[in-house]
Amino acid sequence: MINIFGQQMCAVNSKIQQNSKRIILWFIIFTSLQLVMPVKSFIQQTYKRDKLNENVAKDLRLMDLLKRSAEKNWEEIDPNCKIYRNQSLHAVMDRVCELCHEMFSYEESSLRAECRKELLPQ
């Protein structure tokens, strides 16, 4: 009886050892997957952030081009310029200034006034 009990205990003990090896293996796999997921998330966020920076850079280049074109006095270049006297175009540009102010007013409070001063005729 004691001999049978001892054999059963050895069998149970060997199963526990096998299960503990499996548990350790699964724990290592699970932990490594958890470590890989934040790296994947970081890569995705970095890609999106770079895309956002690219869009901001494009907008800044466009604003720079608009500013440079606004520095020219079109009336001195061509007094008969119809675009310079086109009121509907100036209304559109005023709307652009409003939208620009709505988008970027948190960075610069007087942005709309500066935009209108540079883009619209005095």
Tab-separated table of C-alpha atoms in Angstrom:
chain	number	residue	atom	x	y	z
A	1	MET	CA	0.000	0.000	0.000
A	2	ILE	CA	2.740	2.422	0.888
A	3	ASN	CA	4.602	1.339	-2.219
A	4	ILE	CA	1.570	2.094	-4.450
A	5	PHE	CA	1.074	5.452	-2.739
A	6	GLY	CA	4.757	6.319	-3.336
A	7	GLN	CA	4.471	5.416	-7.036
A	8	GLN	CA	1.366	7.558	-7.396
A	9	MET	CA	3.118	10.477	-5.717
A	10	CYS	CA	6.092	10.112	-8.105
A	11	ALA	CA	3.721	10.071	-11.091
A	12	VAL	CA	1.942	13.186	-9.807
A	13	ASN	CA	5.276	14.864	-9.106
A	14	SER	CA	6.546	14.188	-12.660
A	15	LYS	CA	3.289	15.577	-14.150
A	16	ILE	CA	3.689	18.703	-12.031
A	17	GLN	CA	7.247	19.122	-13.312
A	18	GLN	CA	6.090	18.711	-16.925
A	19	ASN	CA	3.253	21.171	-16.370
A	20	SER	CA	5.567	23.657	-14.679
A	21	LYS	CA	7.881	23.520	-17.712
A	22	ARG	CA	4.894	24.206	-19.968
A	23	ILE	CA	3.736	27.014	-17.709
A	24	ILE	CA	7.186	28.584	-17.744
A	25	LEU	CA	7.377	28.232	-21.535
A	26	TRP	CA	3.942	29.853	-22.013
A	27	PHE	CA	4.850	32.572	-19.525
A	28	ILE	CA	8.002	33.394	-21.510
A	29	ILE	CA	6.060	33.453	-24.796
A	30	PHE	CA	3.303	35.627	-23.323
A	31	THR	CA	5.803	38.034	-21.763
A	32	SER	CA	7.780	38.363	-24.985
A	33	LEU	CA	4.576	39.091	-26.920
A	34	GLN	CA	3.649	41.760	-24.400
A	35	LEU	CA	7.067	43.324	-24.889
A	36	VAL	CA	6.715	43.291	-28.678
A	37	MET	CA	3.255	44.913	-28.749
A	38	PRO	CA	4.363	48.290	-27.286
A	39	VAL	CA	7.195	48.402	-29.830
A	40	LYS	CA	4.680	47.835	-32.633
A	41	SER	CA	2.427	50.523	-31.175
A	42	PHE	CA	5.365	52.926	-30.894
A	43	ILE	CA	6.283	52.324	-34.537
A	44	GLN	CA	2.700	53.024	-35.630
A	45	GLN	CA	2.537	56.209	-33.551
A	46	THR	CA	5.888	57.369	-34.906
A	47	TYR	CA	4.709	56.801	-38.471
A	48	LYS	CA	1.536	58.779	-37.853
A	49	ARG	CA	3.484	61.523	-36.094
A	50	ASP	CA	5.898	61.782	-39.037
A	51	LYS	CA	2.934	61.992	-41.409
A	52	LEU	CA	1.466	64.781	-39.253
A	53	ASN	CA	4.794	66.649	-39.254
A	54	GLU	CA	4.951	66.260	-43.023
A	55	ASN	CA	1.486	67.841	-43.378
A	56	VAL	CA	2.424	70.690	-41.037
A	57	ALA	CA	5.624	71.278	-43.030
A	58	LYS	CA	3.601	71.441	-46.264
A	59	ASP	CA	1.220	73.956	-44.674
A	60	LEU	CA	4.131	76.081	-43.460
A	61	ARG	CA	5.695	76.065	-46.938
A	62	LEU	CA	2.361	77.138	-48.425
A	63	MET	CA	1.995	79.920	-45.858
A	64	ASP	CA	5.541	81.070	-46.668
A	65	LEU	CA	4.700	81.183	-50.384
A	66	LEU	CA	1.532	83.152	-49.651
A	67	LYS	CA	3.473	85.565	-47.481
A	68	ARG	CA	6.111	86.108	-50.165
A	69	SER	CA	3.456	86.695	-52.813
A	70	ALA	CA	1.662	89.128	-50.502
A	71	GLU	CA	4.831	91.187	-50.097
A	72	LYS	CA	4.650	92.136	-53.768
A	73	ASN	CA	2.566	95.163	-54.576
A	74	TRP	CA	0.591	94.068	-57.603
A	75	GLU	CA	-0.712	97.547	-58.274
A	76	GLU	CA	2.842	98.783	-58.874
A	77	ILE	CA	3.594	95.801	-61.121
A	78	ASP	CA	0.471	96.207	-63.249
A	79	PRO	CA	-2.045	98.974	-62.484
A	80	ASN	CA	-4.614	97.298	-64.766
A	81	CYS	CA	-4.482	94.002	-62.896
A	82	LYS	CA	-8.055	92.722	-62.677
A	83	ILE	CA	-7.234	90.181	-59.977
A	84	TYR	CA	-6.098	92.959	-57.637
A	85	ARG	CA	-9.467	94.698	-57.974
A	86	ASN	CA	-11.588	91.530	-57.855
A	87	GLN	CA	-13.810	91.879	-54.763
A	88	SER	CA	-15.064	88.285	-54.799
A	89	LEU	CA	-11.457	87.080	-54.707
A	90	HIS	CA	-10.827	89.302	-51.710
A	91	ALA	CA	-13.898	87.822	-50.013
A	92	VAL	CA	-12.466	84.344	-50.568
A	93	MET	CA	-9.112	85.457	-49.172
A	94	ASP	CA	-10.886	86.940	-46.157
A	95	ARG	CA	-12.526	83.555	-45.576
A	96	VAL	CA	-9.120	81.874	-45.886
A	97	CYS	CA	-7.835	84.234	-43.211
A	98	GLU	CA	-10.776	83.328	-40.960
A	99	LEU	CA	-10.141	79.601	-41.397
A	100	CYS	CA	-6.436	80.080	-40.811
A	101	HIS	CA	-7.212	81.973	-37.616
A	102	GLU	CA	-9.565	79.213	-36.432
A	103	MET	CA	-6.927	76.554	-37.051
A	104	PHE	CA	-3.850	78.339	-35.692
A	105	SER	CA	-5.117	80.979	-33.255
A	106	TYR	CA	-3.827	78.978	-30.303
A	107	GLU	CA	-0.274	79.556	-31.583
A	108	GLU	CA	-0.544	83.202	-32.522
A	109	SER	CA	-3.386	85.378	-31.295
A	110	SER	CA	-3.046	88.122	-33.927
A	111	LEU	CA	-2.715	85.764	-36.884
A	112	ARG	CA	-5.912	86.856	-38.640
A	113	ALA	CA	-5.002	90.528	-38.495
A	114	GLU	CA	-1.524	89.824	-39.851
A	115	CYS	CA	-2.948	87.617	-42.599
A	116	ARG	CA	-5.432	90.280	-43.667
A	117	LYS	CA	-2.779	92.987	-43.513
A	118	GLU	CA	-0.469	91.014	-45.796
A	119	LEU	CA	-3.009	89.529	-48.228
A	120	LEU	CA	-5.683	92.170	-48.628
A	121	PRO	CA	-5.152	95.613	-50.169
A	122	GLN	CA	-5.084	98.590	-47.871
